[in-house]
Amino acid sequence: MPVITTVEDLRKIYQRRTPRMFYDYCESGSWTEQTFRDNVSDFSKLRLRQRVAVDMNNRSTRSTMIGEDVAMPVALAPVGLTGMQSADGEIKAAKAAEAFGVPFTLSTMSICSIEDVAEHTTRPFWMQVYTLKDDDFMRRLFDRAKAANCSAAVITVDLQLMGQRHKDVKNGLSAPPKLTPKSIANMATKVHWGLGMLGTKRRFFGNIVGHAKGVTDPSSLTTWTAEAFDQSLDWDRIRQFRAMWDGKLIIKGILDAEDAKQALNVGADAIIVSNHGGRQLDGAMSSIRMLPMIMDAVGDKIEVHLDSGIRSGQDVLKALALGAKGTYIGRAFVYGLGAMGQEGVTKALEVIHKELDLSMGLCGVQDVNALSRDNLYVPQGFEDPRVLL
Ligand code: GLV
């Protein structure tokens, strides 16, 4: 067993063990991938303020997200095709999250269905919902989430259209993978992955196949999004979805202060500042640089969460210090999953927790909820998108 000390260690193992098509799906941004890169590099422009000789005993990373107790304010983000990264991947990730005490969010585009995940977990998970045209499908999706005891719905509002990720086009991404000489040759080298996949029935989009009407090729993400997603989505339609779900609601995909103000009118419990991990509008700002402006606009009225670019506990610390009440990891947990299944997801959470806990202490902070801008040096112009850093 290799010694794993960072999320990057997990990524390297994941890359070796997972078919190219699914590794590329995870590790891509749209077009030039500028926003995908900025999400990560902008975190490194924030510096931490070291303090010494303050009591660093009894540190706690415990907090709450939308009123739920969390071992640390880091949830697992919804990631499509997680069950293609490792057999039954969503179940494995949800179990790791449950054992660790952090929320798991199931993607609409998951391989394991809502019912599958509910059957294998006891802690209520969160259900991510895309904004589709088909009203019946939407109502049933919310009803299924309710029946599965999901404690929150996460509506993704930044994917009416899908940003192009060149590698997915070139690889012919699909679930299950289409068998071509190239994909067979690559998969043949991923023995552990292949045995896992042979041992499970869950190889299709579990929430879609048999549930969505009029989709001609449900194995293709691009076909499905082009046919089923509602390009005419507006805030009234989002309010209709609010009315279909009477539980906690999180709106995911806000990157602009004006949109954040609109989200307030929907009656959500939280928003997620996000650019979809740099997978949608390439050239958009990083999430972490947009967080301060969004906090100024709505931070006193609604819980603000952040995703996109978090690869370490120090990144979590920085987002919290800038005002986020919670954060999400997507790629960071997928690396762990592809590297070593459920154990790898646990490892990713442990690495991030340790980094958060120790760095917090070295900043002279005992309670994660006490983090503030006082713990950071923020470069001038960081919160102004017109400034090139
Ligand atoms: C889906 O949400 C994706 O980013 O592929």
XYZ file of C-alpha atoms and ligand atoms in Angstrom:
394
model
C 0.000 0.000 0.000
C 1.638 3.282 -1.050
C 1.919 6.076 1.505
C -0.709 8.644 0.603
C -0.189 12.131 1.959
C -2.014 14.315 -0.565
C -5.016 14.346 -2.865
C -2.502 14.560 -5.725
C -1.095 11.157 -4.674
C -4.584 9.725 -5.141
C -4.938 11.391 -8.550
C -1.806 9.684 -9.849
C -2.988 6.232 -8.779
C -6.461 6.969 -10.165
C -4.948 7.885 -13.528
C -3.127 4.552 -13.736
C -6.107 2.433 -12.730
C -9.042 3.949 -14.599
C -9.930 3.788 -18.296
C -8.818 6.888 -20.125
C -12.353 7.900 -21.104
C -13.495 8.239 -17.484
C -10.282 9.770 -16.181
C -10.516 12.395 -18.916
C -14.183 13.047 -18.134
C -13.239 13.920 -14.564
C -9.995 15.727 -15.235
C -11.205 18.140 -17.901
C -12.477 21.645 -18.135
C -14.293 23.077 -21.120
C -12.476 24.470 -24.187
C -9.040 25.871 -23.228
C -9.500 24.832 -19.567
C -8.504 28.286 -18.350
C -11.246 28.453 -15.710
C -10.532 24.857 -14.676
C -6.908 25.874 -13.995
C -7.769 29.243 -12.398
C -10.065 27.527 -9.900
C -7.028 25.821 -8.418
C -4.329 28.453 -8.922
C -6.403 31.321 -7.482
C -6.531 29.512 -4.143
C -2.750 29.681 -4.018
C -2.851 33.487 -4.315
C -4.429 33.699 -0.871
C -1.926 33.443 1.967
C -2.524 32.345 5.538
C -1.666 34.463 8.543
C 0.555 32.514 10.903
C -0.017 33.024 14.630
C 1.979 31.525 17.488
C 1.722 30.999 21.215
C -2.051 30.736 21.235
C -3.784 27.716 22.717
C -4.087 25.199 19.865
C -5.616 22.454 21.999
C -9.125 21.115 21.576
C -9.483 22.084 17.955
C -12.772 21.332 16.260
C -13.693 21.170 12.608
C -17.323 20.354 13.418
C -19.917 22.639 11.953
C -23.293 22.618 10.218
C -24.403 22.870 6.587
C -28.085 23.771 6.067
C -28.628 22.866 9.705
C -27.100 19.373 9.436
C -24.162 18.457 11.670
C -20.984 17.816 9.715
C -17.610 16.502 10.892
C -16.087 19.231 8.735
C -17.802 21.655 6.345
C -16.862 19.634 3.267
C -19.596 17.787 1.355
C -19.156 15.412 -1.562
C -20.291 17.239 -4.692
C -22.579 15.652 -7.264
C -20.427 14.099 -9.993
C -21.917 12.449 -13.061
C -20.828 8.906 -13.995
C -19.236 8.247 -10.608
C -20.227 4.596 -10.939
C -18.032 4.368 -14.043
C -14.946 5.446 -12.088
C -15.270 2.373 -9.904
C -18.017 -0.260 -9.880
C -20.966 0.916 -7.742
C -19.012 4.142 -7.188
C -21.884 6.230 -5.844
C -22.665 3.625 -3.186
C -18.998 3.447 -2.178
C -18.662 7.241 -1.992
C -21.919 7.644 -0.061
C -20.799 5.033 2.459
C -17.437 6.742 2.935
C -19.172 10.103 3.442
C -21.607 8.608 5.927
C -18.836 7.000 7.980
C -16.873 10.248 7.985
C -19.880 12.369 8.911
C -20.118 14.612 5.850
C -22.970 14.990 3.327
C -23.026 13.024 0.084
C -24.752 14.531 -2.962
C -26.005 12.129 -5.618
C -25.951 13.376 -9.213
C -28.982 12.965 -11.467
C -26.406 11.574 -13.934
C -25.284 8.870 -11.541
C -24.907 5.220 -12.426
C -26.362 3.898 -9.159
C -29.953 5.062 -8.768
C -31.427 7.082 -5.902
C -33.036 3.900 -4.596
C -29.751 1.951 -4.826
C -27.882 4.523 -2.750
C -30.710 4.797 -0.203
C -30.719 1.034 0.239
C -27.017 0.949 1.060
C -26.825 3.947 3.428
C -28.559 5.118 6.591
C -27.657 8.833 6.694
C -29.985 10.842 4.425
C -28.066 12.070 1.392
C -28.669 15.111 -0.820
C -30.140 14.758 -4.297
C -28.822 16.887 -7.151
C -31.405 17.729 -9.758
C -30.939 19.004 -13.294
C -33.460 21.372 -14.794
C -35.156 19.296 -17.475
C -38.061 20.099 -19.767
C -40.036 16.970 -18.877
C -42.297 17.972 -15.978
C -43.340 14.404 -15.223
C -39.730 13.325 -14.975
C -38.958 16.255 -12.676
C -41.912 15.552 -10.381
C -41.022 11.883 -10.205
C -37.390 12.706 -9.485
C -38.392 14.889 -6.517
C -40.863 12.219 -5.368
C -38.224 9.520 -5.625
C -35.819 11.686 -3.627
C -38.505 12.196 -0.970
C -39.260 8.470 -0.827
C -35.529 7.799 -0.455
C -35.490 10.179 2.535
C -33.096 12.671 0.927
C -32.688 15.629 3.258
C -32.004 18.246 0.571
C -32.386 18.854 -3.147
C -29.543 20.601 -4.956
C -30.784 22.252 -8.149
C -28.027 22.854 -10.691
C -28.781 26.058 -12.593
C -25.639 26.395 -14.706
C -26.181 23.556 -17.155
C -28.944 24.513 -19.578
C -26.351 23.898 -22.252
C -23.288 21.772 -21.876
C -19.836 23.316 -22.261
C -17.677 21.347 -24.665
C -14.900 19.263 -23.203
C -12.791 18.264 -26.165
C -11.518 15.018 -24.695
C -15.046 13.672 -24.150
C -15.832 14.259 -27.818
C -12.617 12.601 -28.937
C -13.039 9.662 -26.565
C -16.702 9.113 -27.515
C -17.655 9.217 -23.826
C -20.646 7.037 -22.925
C -21.974 4.851 -20.122
C -21.477 1.985 -20.538
C -18.418 2.664 -22.700
C -18.864 1.934 -26.401
C -16.577 -0.862 -27.481
C -14.112 0.367 -30.058
C -10.624 -1.033 -30.722
C -9.183 1.989 -28.874
C -11.460 1.750 -25.813
C -11.050 -2.038 -25.596
C -7.268 -1.743 -25.780
C -7.275 0.835 -23.012
C -9.772 -0.988 -20.760
C -7.855 -4.263 -21.126
C -5.025 -2.696 -19.134
C -7.316 -1.739 -16.216
C -7.821 -5.182 -14.734
C -9.113 -4.236 -11.293
C -11.585 -1.765 -12.786
C -12.778 -4.325 -15.346
C -13.355 -7.069 -12.776
C -15.381 -4.641 -10.679
C -17.518 -3.699 -13.669
C -18.092 -7.337 -14.613
C -19.271 -7.932 -11.069
C -22.028 -5.298 -11.077
C -25.240 -4.738 -13.006
C -24.964 -0.965 -12.498
C -23.477 0.256 -15.762
C -26.174 2.622 -17.084
C -27.509 5.997 -15.971
C -29.595 4.544 -13.157
C -31.861 7.560 -12.681
C -32.584 7.988 -16.370
C -32.869 4.669 -18.152
C -36.468 3.542 -17.799
C -37.491 6.894 -16.292
C -36.983 9.559 -19.001
C -39.103 9.599 -22.135
C -37.974 10.496 -25.643
C -34.241 10.168 -25.103
C -32.778 8.426 -28.134
C -29.383 7.467 -26.729
C -29.444 7.454 -22.939
C -25.822 6.244 -22.819
C -24.557 9.548 -24.201
C -24.362 12.494 -21.889
C -24.206 14.955 -24.758
C -27.239 13.544 -26.560
C -29.174 13.399 -23.341
C -28.373 16.944 -22.275
C -29.101 18.310 -25.747
C -32.490 16.544 -25.887
C -33.762 16.742 -22.361
C -32.329 19.884 -20.766
C -34.412 23.034 -20.700
C -32.626 25.791 -22.547
C -35.438 28.199 -21.747
C -34.891 27.865 -17.984
C -35.631 31.067 -16.044
C -36.193 32.010 -12.399
C -39.955 31.367 -12.687
C -39.249 27.816 -13.763
C -36.826 27.435 -10.851
C -39.625 28.629 -8.538
C -41.820 25.853 -10.006
C -39.166 23.338 -9.013
C -39.095 24.874 -5.535
C -42.830 24.163 -5.334
C -42.252 20.508 -6.300
C -39.940 19.969 -3.316
C -40.900 20.827 0.235
C -37.552 19.979 1.831
C -34.301 21.931 2.128
C -33.167 23.419 -1.173
C -29.704 24.385 -2.390
C -29.124 26.271 -5.654
C -25.868 25.289 -7.326
C -24.015 27.232 -10.001
C -24.091 30.888 -8.939
C -21.098 32.977 -9.994
C -22.552 36.471 -10.099
C -23.878 38.770 -7.369
C -27.000 39.631 -9.398
C -27.827 35.935 -9.833
C -27.220 35.406 -6.128
C -29.854 38.085 -5.380
C -32.290 36.330 -7.738
C -31.675 33.048 -5.943
C -32.829 34.711 -2.691
C -36.322 35.159 -4.155
C -36.675 31.443 -4.842
C -36.686 30.565 -1.160
C -33.553 28.442 -1.164
C -31.735 27.493 2.016
C -28.277 27.890 0.492
C -26.504 28.737 -2.729
C -23.322 27.210 -4.080
C -20.847 29.609 -5.642
C -19.604 27.487 -8.514
C -18.506 27.480 -12.120
C -19.116 23.743 -12.366
C -15.451 22.923 -11.832
C -14.507 24.930 -14.927
C -16.576 22.566 -17.088
C -19.097 25.076 -18.395
C -18.161 28.663 -19.356
C -14.445 28.654 -20.070
C -13.091 32.143 -19.420
C -15.363 32.675 -16.411
C -13.803 33.737 -13.115
C -12.712 31.232 -10.499
C -15.242 30.532 -7.755
C -12.942 31.646 -4.968
C -12.406 35.084 -6.520
C -16.163 35.607 -6.948
C -16.967 34.535 -3.392
C -16.274 37.913 -1.670
C -18.576 39.861 -4.005
C -21.352 37.316 -3.571
C -20.869 37.355 0.207
C -21.251 41.145 0.152
C -24.457 40.853 -1.880
C -26.289 38.061 -0.010
C -24.023 36.651 2.700
C -26.150 38.009 5.549
C -29.383 36.619 4.080
C -28.582 33.080 2.958
C -26.030 30.362 3.619
C -23.289 30.500 0.992
C -21.319 27.415 -0.016
C -18.506 27.061 -2.552
C -17.160 24.444 -4.923
C -14.651 24.340 -7.806
C -10.927 24.073 -7.200
C -10.737 22.578 -3.710
C -7.941 20.025 -3.509
C -6.742 20.484 0.081
C -7.755 21.374 3.604
C -5.933 24.678 3.194
C -8.274 25.478 0.284
C -11.240 24.664 2.515
C -9.824 26.938 5.206
C -9.457 29.811 2.718
C -13.021 29.472 1.435
C -14.372 29.424 4.987
C -12.236 32.411 5.965
C -13.763 34.351 3.064
C -17.208 33.601 4.445
C -18.409 30.303 2.948
C -20.345 28.211 5.451
C -19.569 25.016 3.562
C -17.517 23.630 0.693
C -17.682 20.695 -1.724
C -15.117 18.379 -3.218
C -15.803 16.684 -6.553
C -12.594 15.660 -8.294
C -10.759 15.226 -4.990
C -13.078 12.393 -3.935
C -13.263 10.885 -7.435
C -9.457 10.573 -7.440
C -9.728 8.562 -4.228
C -12.576 6.451 -5.564
C -10.781 5.578 -8.801
C -7.545 4.909 -6.921
C -8.884 2.584 -4.246
C -12.676 2.530 -4.054
C -14.472 3.407 -0.828
C -11.211 3.362 1.110
C -9.808 5.939 -1.306
C -12.728 8.301 -0.718
C -12.156 7.945 3.012
C -8.472 8.655 2.408
C -9.278 11.859 0.484
C -11.511 13.011 3.344
C -8.851 12.141 5.926
C -6.135 14.015 4.028
C -8.305 17.123 3.714
C -9.425 16.926 7.319
C -5.880 16.675 8.602
C -4.744 19.603 6.455
C -7.679 21.712 7.628
C -7.239 20.831 11.283
C -3.471 21.400 11.448
C -3.482 24.555 9.337
C -6.288 25.986 11.436
C -4.190 25.371 14.534
C -1.137 26.996 12.955
C -3.322 30.033 12.221
C -4.146 30.114 15.934
C -7.771 29.070 15.479
C -9.420 26.334 17.549
C -12.910 26.342 16.077
C -13.542 26.107 12.359
C -16.517 28.431 12.805
C -14.216 31.187 14.072
C -12.253 31.471 10.819
C -12.475 34.909 9.234
C -10.658 37.237 6.851
C -8.366 37.990 9.797
C -6.696 34.656 9.088
C -5.848 35.555 5.497
C -3.765 37.938 3.468
C -5.900 38.736 0.459
C -3.983 40.352 -2.428
C -5.245 43.727 -3.524
C -7.798 43.372 -6.287
C -8.497 39.696 -5.533
C -12.224 40.372 -5.281
C -12.306 42.603 -8.333
C -12.729 40.502 -11.498
C -11.286 43.318 -13.595
C -7.911 43.029 -11.891
C -5.488 40.591 -13.494
C -3.613 38.873 -10.687
C -22.099 17.270 -15.640
O -22.622 17.949 -14.810
C -20.758 17.451 -16.066
O -20.135 18.439 -15.666
O -20.279 16.596 -16.825
